[in-house]
Coordinates of C-alpha atoms and ligand atoms in Angstrom, one line a residue:
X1 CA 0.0 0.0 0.0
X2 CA 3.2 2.2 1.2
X3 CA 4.7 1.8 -2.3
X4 CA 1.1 2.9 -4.2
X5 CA 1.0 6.0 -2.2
X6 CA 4.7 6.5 -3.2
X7 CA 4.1 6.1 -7.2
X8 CA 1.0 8.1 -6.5
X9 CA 2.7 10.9 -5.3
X10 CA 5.6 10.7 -7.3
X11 CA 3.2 11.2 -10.1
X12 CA 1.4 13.5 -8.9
X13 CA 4.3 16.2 -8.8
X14 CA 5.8 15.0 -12.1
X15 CA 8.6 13.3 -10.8
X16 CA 7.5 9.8 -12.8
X17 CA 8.4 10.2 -16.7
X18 CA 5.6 8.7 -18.1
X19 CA 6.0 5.4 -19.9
X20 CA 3.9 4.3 -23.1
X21 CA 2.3 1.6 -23.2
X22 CA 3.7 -1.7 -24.5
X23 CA 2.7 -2.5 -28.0
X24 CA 1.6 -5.5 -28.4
X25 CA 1.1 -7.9 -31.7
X26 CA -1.0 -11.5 -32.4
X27 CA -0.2 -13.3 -35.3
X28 CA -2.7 -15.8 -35.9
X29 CA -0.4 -18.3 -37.7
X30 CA -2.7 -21.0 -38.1
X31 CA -5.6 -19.1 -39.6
X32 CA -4.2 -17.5 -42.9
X33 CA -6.8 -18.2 -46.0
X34 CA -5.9 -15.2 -48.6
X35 CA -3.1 -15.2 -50.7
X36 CA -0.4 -12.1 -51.2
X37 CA -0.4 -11.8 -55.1
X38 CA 3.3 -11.8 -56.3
X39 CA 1.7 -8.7 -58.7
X40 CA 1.5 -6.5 -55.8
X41 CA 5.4 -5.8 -56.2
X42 CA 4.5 -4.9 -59.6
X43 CA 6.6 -1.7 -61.1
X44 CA 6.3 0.9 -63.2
X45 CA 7.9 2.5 -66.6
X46 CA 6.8 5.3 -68.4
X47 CA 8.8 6.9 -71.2
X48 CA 9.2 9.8 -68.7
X49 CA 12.6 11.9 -68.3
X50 CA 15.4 9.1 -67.7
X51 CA 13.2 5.7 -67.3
X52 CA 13.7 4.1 -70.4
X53 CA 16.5 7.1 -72.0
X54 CA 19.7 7.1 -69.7
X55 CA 17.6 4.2 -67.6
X56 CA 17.0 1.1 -69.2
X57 CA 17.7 1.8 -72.4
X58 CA 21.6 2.9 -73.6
X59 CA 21.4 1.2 -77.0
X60 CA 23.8 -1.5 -78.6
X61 CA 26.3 0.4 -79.0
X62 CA 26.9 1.9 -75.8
X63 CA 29.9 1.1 -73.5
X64 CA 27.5 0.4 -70.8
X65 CA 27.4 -3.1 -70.2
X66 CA 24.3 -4.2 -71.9
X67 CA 22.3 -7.2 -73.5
X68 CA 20.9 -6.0 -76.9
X69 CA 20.8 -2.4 -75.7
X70 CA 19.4 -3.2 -72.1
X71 CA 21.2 -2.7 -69.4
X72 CA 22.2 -5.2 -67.5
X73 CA 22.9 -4.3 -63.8
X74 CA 19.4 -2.9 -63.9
X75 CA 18.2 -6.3 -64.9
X76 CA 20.2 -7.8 -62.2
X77 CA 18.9 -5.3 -59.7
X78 CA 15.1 -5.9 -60.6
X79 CA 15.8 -9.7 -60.5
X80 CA 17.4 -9.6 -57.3
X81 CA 14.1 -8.1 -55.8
X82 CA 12.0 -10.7 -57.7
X83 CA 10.2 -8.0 -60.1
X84 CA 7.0 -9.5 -61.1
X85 CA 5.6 -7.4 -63.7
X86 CA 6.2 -4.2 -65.1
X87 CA 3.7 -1.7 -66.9
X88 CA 4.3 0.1 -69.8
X89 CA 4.8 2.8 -71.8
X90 CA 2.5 5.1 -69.5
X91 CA 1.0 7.1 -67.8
X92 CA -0.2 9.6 -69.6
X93 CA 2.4 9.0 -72.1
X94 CA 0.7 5.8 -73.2
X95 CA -2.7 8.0 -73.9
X96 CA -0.5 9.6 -76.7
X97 CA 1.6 6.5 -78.0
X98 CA 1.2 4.8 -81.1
X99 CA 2.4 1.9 -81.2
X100 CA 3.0 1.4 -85.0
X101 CA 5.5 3.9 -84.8
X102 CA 7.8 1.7 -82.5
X103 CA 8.1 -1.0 -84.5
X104 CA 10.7 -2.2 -87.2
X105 CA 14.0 -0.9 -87.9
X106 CA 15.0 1.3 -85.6
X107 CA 16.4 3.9 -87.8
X108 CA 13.4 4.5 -89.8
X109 CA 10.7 4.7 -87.0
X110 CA 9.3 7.9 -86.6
X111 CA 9.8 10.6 -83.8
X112 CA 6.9 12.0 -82.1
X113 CA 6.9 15.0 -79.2
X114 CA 6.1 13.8 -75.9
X115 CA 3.8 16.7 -75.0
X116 CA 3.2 15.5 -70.9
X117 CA 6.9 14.9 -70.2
X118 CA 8.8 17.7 -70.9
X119 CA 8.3 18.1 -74.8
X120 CA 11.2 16.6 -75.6
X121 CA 11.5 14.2 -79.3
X122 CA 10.6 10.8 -78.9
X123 CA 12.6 8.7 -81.7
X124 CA 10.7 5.8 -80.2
X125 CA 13.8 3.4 -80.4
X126 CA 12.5 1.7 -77.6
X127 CA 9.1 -0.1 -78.6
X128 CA 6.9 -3.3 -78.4
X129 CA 9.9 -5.6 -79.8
X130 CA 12.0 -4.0 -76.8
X131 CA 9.6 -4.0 -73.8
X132 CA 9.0 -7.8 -74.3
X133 CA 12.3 -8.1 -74.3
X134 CA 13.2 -6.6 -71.3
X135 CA 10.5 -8.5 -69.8
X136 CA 11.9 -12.1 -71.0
X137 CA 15.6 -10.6 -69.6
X138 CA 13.8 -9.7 -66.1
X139 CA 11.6 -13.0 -66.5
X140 CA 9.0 -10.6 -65.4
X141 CA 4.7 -10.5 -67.0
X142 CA 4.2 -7.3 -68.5
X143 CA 1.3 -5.3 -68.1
X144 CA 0.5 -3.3 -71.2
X145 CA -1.3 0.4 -71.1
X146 CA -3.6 0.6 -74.2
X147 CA -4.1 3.7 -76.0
X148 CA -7.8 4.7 -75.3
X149 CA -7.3 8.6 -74.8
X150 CA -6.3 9.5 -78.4
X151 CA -5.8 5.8 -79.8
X152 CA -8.5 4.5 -82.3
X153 CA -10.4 0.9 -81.3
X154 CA -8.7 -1.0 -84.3
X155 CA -5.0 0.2 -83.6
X156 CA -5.4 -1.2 -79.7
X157 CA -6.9 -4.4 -81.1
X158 CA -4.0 -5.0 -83.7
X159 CA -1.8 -4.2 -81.1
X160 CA -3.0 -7.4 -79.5
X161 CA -3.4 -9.3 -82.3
X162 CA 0.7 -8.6 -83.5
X163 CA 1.7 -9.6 -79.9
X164 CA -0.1 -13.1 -78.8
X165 CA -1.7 -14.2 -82.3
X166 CA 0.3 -17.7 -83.5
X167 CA -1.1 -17.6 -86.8
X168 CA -1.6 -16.3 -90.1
X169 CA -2.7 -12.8 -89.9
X170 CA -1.4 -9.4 -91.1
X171 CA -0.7 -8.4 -87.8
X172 CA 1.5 -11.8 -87.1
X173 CA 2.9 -11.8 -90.5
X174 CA 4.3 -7.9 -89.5
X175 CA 5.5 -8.9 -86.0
X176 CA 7.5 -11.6 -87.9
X177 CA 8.8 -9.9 -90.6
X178 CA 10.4 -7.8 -87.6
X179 CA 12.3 -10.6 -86.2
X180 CA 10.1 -12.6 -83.6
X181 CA 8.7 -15.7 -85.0
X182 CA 6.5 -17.0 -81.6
X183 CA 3.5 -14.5 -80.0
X184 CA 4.6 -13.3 -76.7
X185 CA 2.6 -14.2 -73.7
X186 CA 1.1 -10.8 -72.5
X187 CA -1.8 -11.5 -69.4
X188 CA -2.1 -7.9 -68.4
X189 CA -3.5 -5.0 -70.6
X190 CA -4.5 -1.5 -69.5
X191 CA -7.5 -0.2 -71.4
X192 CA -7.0 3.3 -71.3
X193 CA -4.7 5.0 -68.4
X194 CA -6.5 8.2 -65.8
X195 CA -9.1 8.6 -68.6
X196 CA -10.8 11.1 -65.5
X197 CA -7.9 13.6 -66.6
X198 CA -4.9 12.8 -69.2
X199 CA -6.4 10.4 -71.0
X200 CA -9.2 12.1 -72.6
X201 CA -11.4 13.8 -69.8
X202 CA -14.1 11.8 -69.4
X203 CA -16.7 11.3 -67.3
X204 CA -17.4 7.7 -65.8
X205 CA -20.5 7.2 -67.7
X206 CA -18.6 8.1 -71.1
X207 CA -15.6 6.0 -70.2
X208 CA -17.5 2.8 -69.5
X209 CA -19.3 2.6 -72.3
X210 CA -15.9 3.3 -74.4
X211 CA -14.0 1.2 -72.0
X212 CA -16.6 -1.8 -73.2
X213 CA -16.1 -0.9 -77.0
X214 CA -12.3 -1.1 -76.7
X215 CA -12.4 -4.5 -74.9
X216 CA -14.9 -6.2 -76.4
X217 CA -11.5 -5.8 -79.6
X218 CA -9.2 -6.5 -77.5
X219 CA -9.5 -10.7 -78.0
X220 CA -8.1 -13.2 -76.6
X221 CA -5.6 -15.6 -78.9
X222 CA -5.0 -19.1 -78.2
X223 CA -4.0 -19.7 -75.1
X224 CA -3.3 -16.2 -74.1
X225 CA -6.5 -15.2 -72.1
X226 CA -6.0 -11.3 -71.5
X227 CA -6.7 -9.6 -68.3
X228 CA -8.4 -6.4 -68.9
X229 CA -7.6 -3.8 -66.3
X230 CA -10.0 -0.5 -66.6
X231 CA -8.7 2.8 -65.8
X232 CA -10.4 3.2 -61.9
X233 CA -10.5 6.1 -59.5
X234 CA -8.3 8.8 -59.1
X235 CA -8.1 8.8 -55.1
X236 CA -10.9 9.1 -53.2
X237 CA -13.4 9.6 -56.3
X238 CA -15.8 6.9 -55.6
X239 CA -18.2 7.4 -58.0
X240 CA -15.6 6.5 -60.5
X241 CA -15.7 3.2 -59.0
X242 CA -19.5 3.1 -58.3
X243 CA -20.3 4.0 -62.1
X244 CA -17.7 1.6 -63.2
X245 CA -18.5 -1.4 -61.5
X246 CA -22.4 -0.7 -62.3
X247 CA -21.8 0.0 -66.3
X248 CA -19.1 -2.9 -66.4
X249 CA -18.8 -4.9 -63.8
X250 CA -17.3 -8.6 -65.1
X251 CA -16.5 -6.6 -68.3
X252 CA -13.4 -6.2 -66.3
X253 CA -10.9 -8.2 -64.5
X254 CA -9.2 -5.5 -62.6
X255 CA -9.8 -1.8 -61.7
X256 CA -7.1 0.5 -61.3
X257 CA -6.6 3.1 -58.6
X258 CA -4.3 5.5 -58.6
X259 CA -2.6 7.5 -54.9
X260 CA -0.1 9.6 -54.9
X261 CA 1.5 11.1 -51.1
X262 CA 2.9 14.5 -51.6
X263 CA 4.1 15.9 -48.4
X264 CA 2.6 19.4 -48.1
X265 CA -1.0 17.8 -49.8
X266 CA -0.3 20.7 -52.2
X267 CA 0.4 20.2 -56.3
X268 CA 1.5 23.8 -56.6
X269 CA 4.4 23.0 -53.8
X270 CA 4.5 19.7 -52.8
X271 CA 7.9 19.9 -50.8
X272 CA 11.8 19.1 -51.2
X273 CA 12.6 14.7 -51.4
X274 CA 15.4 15.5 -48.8
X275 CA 14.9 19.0 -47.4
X276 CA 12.2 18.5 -44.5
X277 CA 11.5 18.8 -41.1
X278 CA 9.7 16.4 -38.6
X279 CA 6.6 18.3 -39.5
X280 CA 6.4 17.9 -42.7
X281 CA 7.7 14.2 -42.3
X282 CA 4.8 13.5 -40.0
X283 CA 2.3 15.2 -42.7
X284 CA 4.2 13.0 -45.2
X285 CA 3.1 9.8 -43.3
X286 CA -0.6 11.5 -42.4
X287 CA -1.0 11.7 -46.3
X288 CA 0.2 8.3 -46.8
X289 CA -1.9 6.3 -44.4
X290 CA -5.0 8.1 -46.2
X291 CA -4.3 4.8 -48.5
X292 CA -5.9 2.4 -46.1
X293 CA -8.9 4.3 -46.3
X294 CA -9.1 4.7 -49.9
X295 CA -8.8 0.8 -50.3
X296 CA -11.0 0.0 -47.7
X297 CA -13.9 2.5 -49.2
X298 CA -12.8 1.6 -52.8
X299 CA -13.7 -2.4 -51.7
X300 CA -16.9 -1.5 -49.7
X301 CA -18.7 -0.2 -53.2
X302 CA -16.9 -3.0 -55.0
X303 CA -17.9 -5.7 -53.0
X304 CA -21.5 -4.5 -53.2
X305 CA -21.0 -5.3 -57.1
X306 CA -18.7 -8.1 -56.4
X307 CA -19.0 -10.1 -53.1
X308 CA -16.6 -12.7 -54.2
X309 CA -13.9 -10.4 -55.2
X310 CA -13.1 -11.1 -58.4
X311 CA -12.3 -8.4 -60.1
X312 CA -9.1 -7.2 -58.1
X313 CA -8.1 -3.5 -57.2
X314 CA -5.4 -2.5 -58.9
X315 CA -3.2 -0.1 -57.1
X316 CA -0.8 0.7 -60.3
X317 CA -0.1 3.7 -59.5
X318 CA 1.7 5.0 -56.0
X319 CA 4.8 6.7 -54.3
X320 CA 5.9 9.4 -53.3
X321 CA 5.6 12.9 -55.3
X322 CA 8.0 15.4 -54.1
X323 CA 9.8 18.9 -56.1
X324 CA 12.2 17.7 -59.0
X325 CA 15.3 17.5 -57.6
X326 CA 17.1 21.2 -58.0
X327 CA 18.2 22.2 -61.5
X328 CA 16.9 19.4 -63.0
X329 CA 14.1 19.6 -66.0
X330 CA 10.6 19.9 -64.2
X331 CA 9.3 17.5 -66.8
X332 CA 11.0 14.5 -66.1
X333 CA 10.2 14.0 -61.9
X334 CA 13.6 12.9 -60.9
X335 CA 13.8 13.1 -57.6
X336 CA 15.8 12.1 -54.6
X337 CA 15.0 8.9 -52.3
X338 CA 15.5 9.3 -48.2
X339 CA 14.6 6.8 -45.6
X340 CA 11.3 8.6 -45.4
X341 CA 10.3 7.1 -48.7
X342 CA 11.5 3.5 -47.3
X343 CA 9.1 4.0 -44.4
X344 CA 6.4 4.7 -46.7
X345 CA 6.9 2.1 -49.1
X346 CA 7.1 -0.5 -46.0
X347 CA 3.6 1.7 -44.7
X348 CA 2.1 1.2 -48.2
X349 CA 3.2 -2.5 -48.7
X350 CA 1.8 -3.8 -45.4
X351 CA -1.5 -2.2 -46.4
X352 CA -2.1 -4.0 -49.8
X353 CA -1.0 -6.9 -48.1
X354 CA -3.3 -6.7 -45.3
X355 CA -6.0 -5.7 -48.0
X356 CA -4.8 -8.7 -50.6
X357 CA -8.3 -10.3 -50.6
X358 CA -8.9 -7.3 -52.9
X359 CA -5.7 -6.0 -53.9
X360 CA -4.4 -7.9 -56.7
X361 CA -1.6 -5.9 -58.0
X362 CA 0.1 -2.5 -57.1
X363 CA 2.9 -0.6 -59.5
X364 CA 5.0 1.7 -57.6
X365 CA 6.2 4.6 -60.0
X366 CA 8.5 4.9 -61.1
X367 CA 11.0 2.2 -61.9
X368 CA 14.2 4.3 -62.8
X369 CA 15.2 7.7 -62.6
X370 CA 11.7 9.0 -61.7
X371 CA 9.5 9.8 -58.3
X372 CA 9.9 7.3 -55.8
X373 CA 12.5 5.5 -57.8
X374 CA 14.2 2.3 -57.0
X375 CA 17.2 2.7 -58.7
X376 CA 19.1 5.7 -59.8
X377 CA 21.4 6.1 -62.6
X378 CA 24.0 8.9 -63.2
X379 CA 25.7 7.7 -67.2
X380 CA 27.1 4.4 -66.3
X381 CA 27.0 4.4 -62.0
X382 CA 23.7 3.3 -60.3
X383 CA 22.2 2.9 -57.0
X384 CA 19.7 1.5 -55.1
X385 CA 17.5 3.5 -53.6
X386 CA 16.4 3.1 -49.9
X387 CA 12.9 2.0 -51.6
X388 CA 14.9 -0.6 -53.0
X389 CA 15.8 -2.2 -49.6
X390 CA 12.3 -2.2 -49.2
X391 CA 11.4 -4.1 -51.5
X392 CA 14.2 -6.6 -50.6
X393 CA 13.0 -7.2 -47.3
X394 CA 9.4 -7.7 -48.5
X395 CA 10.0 -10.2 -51.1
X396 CA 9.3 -13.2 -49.0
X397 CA 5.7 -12.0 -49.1
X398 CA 4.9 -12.9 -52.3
X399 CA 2.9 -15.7 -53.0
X400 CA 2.7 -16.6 -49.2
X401 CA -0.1 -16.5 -47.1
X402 CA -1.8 -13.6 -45.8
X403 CA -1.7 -14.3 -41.7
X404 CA -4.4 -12.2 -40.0
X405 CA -2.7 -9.7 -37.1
X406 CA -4.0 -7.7 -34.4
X407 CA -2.1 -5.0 -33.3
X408 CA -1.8 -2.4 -30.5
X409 CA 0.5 0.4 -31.2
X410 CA 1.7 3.0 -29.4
X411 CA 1.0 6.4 -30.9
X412 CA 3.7 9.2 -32.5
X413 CA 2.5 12.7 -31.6
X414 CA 3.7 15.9 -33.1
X415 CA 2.0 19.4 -33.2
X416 CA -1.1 18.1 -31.1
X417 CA -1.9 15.3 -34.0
X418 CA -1.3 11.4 -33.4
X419 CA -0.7 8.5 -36.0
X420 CA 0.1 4.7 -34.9
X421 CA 3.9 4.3 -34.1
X422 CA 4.0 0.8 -35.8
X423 CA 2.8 -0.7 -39.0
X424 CA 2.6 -4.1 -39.8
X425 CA 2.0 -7.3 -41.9
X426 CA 2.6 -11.3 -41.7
X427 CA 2.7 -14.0 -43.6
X428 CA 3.4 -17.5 -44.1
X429 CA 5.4 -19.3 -47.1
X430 CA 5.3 -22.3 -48.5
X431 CA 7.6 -24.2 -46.2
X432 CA 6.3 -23.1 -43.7
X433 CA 8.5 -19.8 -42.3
X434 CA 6.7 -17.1 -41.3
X435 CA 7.6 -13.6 -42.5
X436 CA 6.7 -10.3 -40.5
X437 CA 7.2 -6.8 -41.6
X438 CA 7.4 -4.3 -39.0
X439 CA 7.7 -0.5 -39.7
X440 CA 8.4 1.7 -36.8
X441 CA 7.2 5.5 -38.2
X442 CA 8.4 7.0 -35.2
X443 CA 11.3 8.9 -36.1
X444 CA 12.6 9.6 -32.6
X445 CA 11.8 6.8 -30.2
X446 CA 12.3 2.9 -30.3
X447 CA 9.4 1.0 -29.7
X448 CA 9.4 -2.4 -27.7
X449 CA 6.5 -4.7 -29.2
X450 CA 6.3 -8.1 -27.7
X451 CA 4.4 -10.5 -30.3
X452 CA 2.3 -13.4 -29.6
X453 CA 2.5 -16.2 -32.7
X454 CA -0.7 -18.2 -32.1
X455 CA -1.3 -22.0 -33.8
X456 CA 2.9 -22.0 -34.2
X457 CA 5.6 -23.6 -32.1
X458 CA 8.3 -21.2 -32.7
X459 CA 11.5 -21.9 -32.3
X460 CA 13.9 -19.3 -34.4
X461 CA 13.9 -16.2 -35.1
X462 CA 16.3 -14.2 -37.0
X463 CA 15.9 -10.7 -38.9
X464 CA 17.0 -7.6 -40.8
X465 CA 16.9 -3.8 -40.9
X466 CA 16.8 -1.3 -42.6
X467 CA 17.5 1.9 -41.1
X468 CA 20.1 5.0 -40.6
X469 CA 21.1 8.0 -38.6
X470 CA 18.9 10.8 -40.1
X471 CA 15.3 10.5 -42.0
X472 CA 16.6 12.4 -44.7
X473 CA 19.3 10.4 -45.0
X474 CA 19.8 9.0 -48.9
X475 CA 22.3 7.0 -51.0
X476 CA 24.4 9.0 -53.4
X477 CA 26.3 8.5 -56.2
X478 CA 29.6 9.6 -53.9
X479 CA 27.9 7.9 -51.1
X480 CA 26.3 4.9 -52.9
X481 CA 25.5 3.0 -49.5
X482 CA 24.0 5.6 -46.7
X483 CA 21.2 3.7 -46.5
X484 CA 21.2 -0.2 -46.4
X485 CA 19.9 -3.5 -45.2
X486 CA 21.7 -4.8 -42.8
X487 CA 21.3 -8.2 -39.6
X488 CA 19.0 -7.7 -36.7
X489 CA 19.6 -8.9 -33.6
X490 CA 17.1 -6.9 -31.5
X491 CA 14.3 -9.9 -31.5
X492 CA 14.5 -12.1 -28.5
X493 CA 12.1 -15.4 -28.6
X494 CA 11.2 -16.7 -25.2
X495 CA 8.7 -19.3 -24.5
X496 CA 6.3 -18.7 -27.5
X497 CA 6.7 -15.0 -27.3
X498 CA 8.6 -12.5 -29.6
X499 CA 9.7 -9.5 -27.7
X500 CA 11.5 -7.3 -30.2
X501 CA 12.9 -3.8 -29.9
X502 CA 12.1 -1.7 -33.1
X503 CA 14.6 0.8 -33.9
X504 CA 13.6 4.5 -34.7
X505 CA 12.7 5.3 -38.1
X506 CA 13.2 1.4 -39.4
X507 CA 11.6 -1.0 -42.0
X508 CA 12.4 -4.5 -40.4
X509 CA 11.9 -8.2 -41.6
X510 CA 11.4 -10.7 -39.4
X511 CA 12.0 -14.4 -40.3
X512 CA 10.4 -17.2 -37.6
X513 CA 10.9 -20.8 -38.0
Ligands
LIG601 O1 3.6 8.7 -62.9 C1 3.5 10.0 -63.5 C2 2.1 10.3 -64.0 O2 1.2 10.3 -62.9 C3 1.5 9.3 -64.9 O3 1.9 9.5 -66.2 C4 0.1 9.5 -64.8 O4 -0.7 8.3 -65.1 C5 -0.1 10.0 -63.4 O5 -0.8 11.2 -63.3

């Protein structure tokens, strides 16, 4: 009774710092049912600023190392995180593209002006033949954008046709005569791309009823049984979605969605990639999070239309928007990549996991060279980004199943407002280890979280990090390895029960056996 009294009045005149409560986790590992589609590590390529030019693409005759103009410690990179499809050529660039004029020699194809991304000439070198390709080298599906905004019905249906048809046709007859005997298998194809704004301006009701008109052209050959992904809702525009799954419903395999986080919320200034302080970091994660809810109210009306979820929400568009870098071109979004960016990628990544009953795919943008990149190139250097590492850690989700978690996190206050501290998802992989992804957004305090693994014997754990001394923190082309994965020890497993000390500001991976 003495020693209440005593922490009573101790308390009372402040002389107690007051400690948070403990976070606390349950993994339910013997209840998973759902999934984690591979596609939801899906990227993103537009021919925008240096993504294909000075990115992927150097040509055959550069002295970059490179594998029939390719380069190839991209590929390697992308491999290394297990890239499972990329979309292409846009964006609003692939509203404009026609893809006739990126075929055959190169030479002779013709240059068009890519009005969206900085007006610069297009000599379309890089086209159909080398997209696939890149795809077969990064043993990767590609996901096609269709030209609905300016393209006509017949030249997206050929387009088809000269990829996937085995037979005799004009359109296989031309693909042949430019060098590629077989169809490629293409599953994924975009009809239309943010036909609300860049692609044409429409209203819902006017796009579904073109969206149906393209598709119903856009057949399948063979074998090769196309999955038709409709442009969806920018953000939070639910009658988008309300309109398109009325007008179309199983017309359509997937709907898009597109998110972007800038930190200020503001297009006019949206605020330096690596010039910020904690207040605009914290708004930075605020505007983030608003992801959960956009998925969660997208899924509500789609579920109405489609209570056995199968048409999937296609998240294939997301990142991080920030100012170009300084005295770069304004048109080509190349921008910087802190550890802020690798806490919201590991923010974002937990939530289409958590949401994979619906989420089928998700395309971070960009690839190379442009908004939340994953790889940087300067001529012949590169670097990952910390985004990269992300993506590194999270690879043991795909394909594994979704384990169902219930969490109770601390809180991160600044200015009066208060977000979760921690983030999370689990899952379980084929043989059997279970995977857990833990990001702690707080960018000043550790936070001890002491998790429970239900239905599972555990009896190793072991882990890795990702982390570094300042949130703005990036890798450079001087400085190539700032910010990097690296072992975790901090994870303690004792009867049954994780207790595990999450560093400030870190993405961390969790391996239990
Ligand atoms: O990713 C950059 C642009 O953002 C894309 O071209 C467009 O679809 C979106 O508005």
């Amino acid at each position: 009774m003495k020693r209440v009294i005593l922490i009573f009045t101790m308390a009372l005149f402040g002389l107690i710092i007051p400690v948070q409560a403990q976070n606390k986790l349950i993994v339910n590992a013997d209840q998973g049912k759902e999934i984690i589609s591979k596609h939801i590590y899906g990227h993103f390529s537009e021919h925008l600023g240096h993504c294909i030019y000075g990115g992927y693409w150097v040509g055959e005759g550069s002295s970059i190392p490179n594998t029939r103009g390719i380069r190839n410690d991209i590929v390697t990179a992308l491999k290394d995180i297990q890239i499972p499809n990329l979309r292409w050529p846009g964006g609003c660039f692939a509203d404009e593209y026609h893809w006739m004029d990126g075929i055959g020699p190169r030479d002779k194809r013709p240059k068009m002006v890519n009005t969206h991304w900085g007006g610069v000439t297009e000599d379309n070198s890089f086209g159909t033949h080398e997209f696939l390709d890149l795809c077969e080298q990064l043993d990767c599906e590609p996901y096609i954008s269709g030209n609905l905004g300016s393209g006509s019905v017949e030249e997206m249906s050929k387009w088809v046709e000269y990829i996937t048809f085995d037979g005799e046709s004009p359109m296989s007859n031309l693909r042949k005569q430019n060098g590629r005997e077989k169809p490629w298998k293409v599953k994924f194809w975009g009809v239309g791309n943010e036909n609300w704004g860049c692609g044409g301006n429409m209203t819902p009701d006017y796009y579904s009823d073109q969206y149906r008109r393209y598709a119903t052209y856009c057949r399948n050959y063979g074998d090769n049984y196309l999955f038709k992904i409709a442009c969806g809702p920018n953000s939070g525009d639910y009658n988008w979605t309300e309109t398109m799954m009325k007008n179309v419903g199983y017309g359509m395999q997937g709907l898009s969605l597109h998110y972007y986080t800038t930190p200020t919320g503001n297009w006019g200034k949206k605020g330096s990639a690596t010039q910020f302080n904690e207040t605009e970091y914290f708004n930075t994660i605020s505007n983030t999070l608003v992801m959960e809810d956009l998925i969660s109210k997208h899924s509500t009306i789609m579920d109405k239309y489609d209570p056995q979820k199968r048409i999937g929400l296609m998240t294939d568009e997301w990142g991080i928007w920030t100012d170009v870098e300084p005295g770069t071109n304004p048109g080509f979004l190349y921008q910087q990549n802190t550890l802020r960016d690798a806490i919201l990628a590991g923010i974002n990544l937990n939530i289409f996991n958590n949401h994979c009953d619906r989420v089928k795919m998700a395309n971070i943008a960009q690839t190379v060279n442009v908004l939340q990149a994953v790889i940087l190139t300067d001529k012949e250097k590169m670097l990952l980004t910390p985004t990269y590492w992300v993506y590194y850690l999270y690879k043991v989700h795909q394909e594994a199943t979704l384990l169902p978690v219930s969490i109770t996190s601390n809180t991160y206050e600044l200015n009066g407002k208060k977000i979760d501290a921690v983030s999370v998802s689990a899952s379980k992989d084929v043989s059997g280890k279970i995977h857990i992804t833990l990001v702690n957004i707080d960018p000043n305090k550790a936070q001890t979280i002491e998790i429970e693994l239900r239905g599972v014997t555990a009896e190793k754990v072991s882990g890795k990090i990702l982390t570094s001394a300042k949130i703005n923190d990036y890798n450079s082309f001087e400085n190539p390895n700032t910010v990097i994965v690296k072992d975790f020890n901090e994870a303690k497993l004792n009867k049954g029960i994780l207790s595990v000390t999450l560093t400030a500001k870190s993405v961390i991976m969790l391996e239990i056996e």
